[in-house]
Amino acid sequence: MFKKTIFHKIISGEIKSSIIYQDKYVTAIKDINPQAPIHILIIPNEYIPNSNYINKNNRQLFGYMFYIATKIAKKVHIDQDGYRIILNCNKNAGQEIYYLHIHLLGGKNLGPLLK
Ligand code: 5GP
């Protein structure tokens, strides 16, 4: 149903990318088109197309992605000034890559999200 995405290739090492963190469960990379001074994507190593596919079996992984985002926020020193975590699901949110990921953004005042 979903074809192989760029994130599959980055996680497997097929494509060289700026991986800043990787463990057994998740991979974090710098966004290629950053929308803030810090813009990092946290991606599960296991393929999940988007948040519509979170279920009883993989829900812990979802929490773990957020946990790692907060760890990275501390590591890159945006935890005190603040940051935003974004998840896009399907077309109305503008999901571009059909491989679940969360965006960690910071390093400047991000302004209001909703207008
Ligand atoms: P989405 O809109 O799906 O939530 O966000 C996808 C994100 O992936 C975008 O912010 C886009 O800039 C980023 N992106 C797309 N292709 C690549 C790539 O090849 N490498 C990296 N590091 N980021 C990418």
mmCIF file of C-alpha atoms and ligand atoms in Angstrom, residues 6-7 10 15-18 29-35 39 41 43 86-90 93-99 101-103, ligand 1:
data_model
loop_
_atom_site.group_PDB
_atom_site.id
_atom_site.type_symbol
_atom_site.label_atom_id
_atom_site.label_comp_id
_atom_site.label_asym_id
_atom_site.label_seq_id
_atom_site.Cartn_x
_atom_site.Cartn_y
_atom_site.Cartn_z
ATOM 1 C CA ILE A 6 13.399 8.200 1.920
ATOM 2 C CA PHE A 7 13.281 7.515 5.668
ATOM 3 C CA ILE A 10 18.151 6.737 5.760
ATOM 4 C CA ILE A 15 21.366 6.841 1.978
ATOM 5 C CA LYS A 16 23.869 8.842 3.974
ATOM 6 C CA SER A 17 22.153 11.425 6.109
ATOM 7 C CA SER A 18 22.917 13.470 9.138
ATOM 8 C CA ILE A 29 18.026 13.163 11.771
ATOM 9 C CA LYS A 30 18.374 16.826 10.940
ATOM 10 C CA ASP A 31 15.601 18.016 8.655
ATOM 11 C CA ILE A 32 16.901 18.729 5.152
ATOM 12 C CA ASN A 33 14.801 21.908 4.949
ATOM 13 C CA PRO A 34 14.913 23.330 8.487
ATOM 14 C CA GLN A 35 12.086 25.612 9.584
ATOM 15 C CA HIS A 39 14.794 21.092 13.341
ATOM 16 C CA LEU A 41 12.988 14.479 12.995
ATOM 17 C CA ILE A 43 11.540 8.370 13.351
ATOM 18 C CA ILE A 86 4.815 18.580 15.652
ATOM 19 C CA LEU A 87 3.250 15.511 14.093
ATOM 20 C CA ASN A 88 1.602 15.705 10.669
ATOM 21 C CA CYS A 89 -0.953 13.075 9.686
ATOM 22 C CA ASN A 90 -2.293 12.824 6.129
ATOM 23 C CA ALA A 93 -1.743 18.376 7.899
ATOM 24 C CA GLY A 94 0.516 18.341 4.845
ATOM 25 C CA GLN A 95 2.216 15.033 5.600
ATOM 26 C CA GLU A 96 4.935 14.804 2.975
ATOM 27 C CA ILE A 97 6.714 11.599 3.950
ATOM 28 C CA TYR A 98 4.503 8.590 4.672
ATOM 29 C CA TYR A 99 6.685 7.235 7.430
ATOM 30 C CA HIS A 101 7.936 10.980 12.443
ATOM 31 C CA ILE A 102 7.766 13.861 14.866
ATOM 32 C CA HIS A 103 9.397 17.236 14.313
HETATM 33 P P1 5GP B 1 6.084 15.950 6.999
HETATM 34 O O1 5GP B 1 5.442 17.071 6.240
HETATM 35 O O2 5GP B 1 5.895 14.620 6.326
HETATM 36 O O3 5GP B 1 5.650 15.942 8.453
HETATM 37 O O4 5GP B 1 7.612 16.287 7.057
HETATM 38 C C1 5GP B 1 8.594 15.665 6.285
HETATM 39 C C2 5GP B 1 9.888 16.378 6.565
HETATM 40 O O5 5GP B 1 10.938 15.614 6.026
HETATM 41 C C3 5GP B 1 9.981 17.778 5.956
HETATM 42 O O6 5GP B 1 10.199 18.744 6.975
HETATM 43 C C4 5GP B 1 11.151 17.671 4.974
HETATM 44 O O7 5GP B 1 11.944 18.840 4.925
HETATM 45 C C5 5GP B 1 11.915 16.482 5.514
HETATM 46 N N1 5GP B 1 12.658 15.743 4.494
HETATM 47 C C6 5GP B 1 12.201 15.387 3.265
HETATM 48 N N2 5GP B 1 13.132 14.679 2.594
HETATM 49 C C7 5GP B 1 14.207 14.588 3.422
HETATM 50 C C8 5GP B 1 15.499 13.994 3.283
HETATM 51 O O8 5GP B 1 15.845 13.393 2.264
HETATM 52 N N3 5GP B 1 16.351 14.104 4.349
HETATM 53 C C9 5GP B 1 15.988 14.751 5.492
HETATM 54 N N4 5GP B 1 16.913 14.809 6.466
HETATM 55 N N5 5GP B 1 14.783 15.338 5.653
HETATM 56 C C10 5GP B 1 13.902 15.257 4.632
#
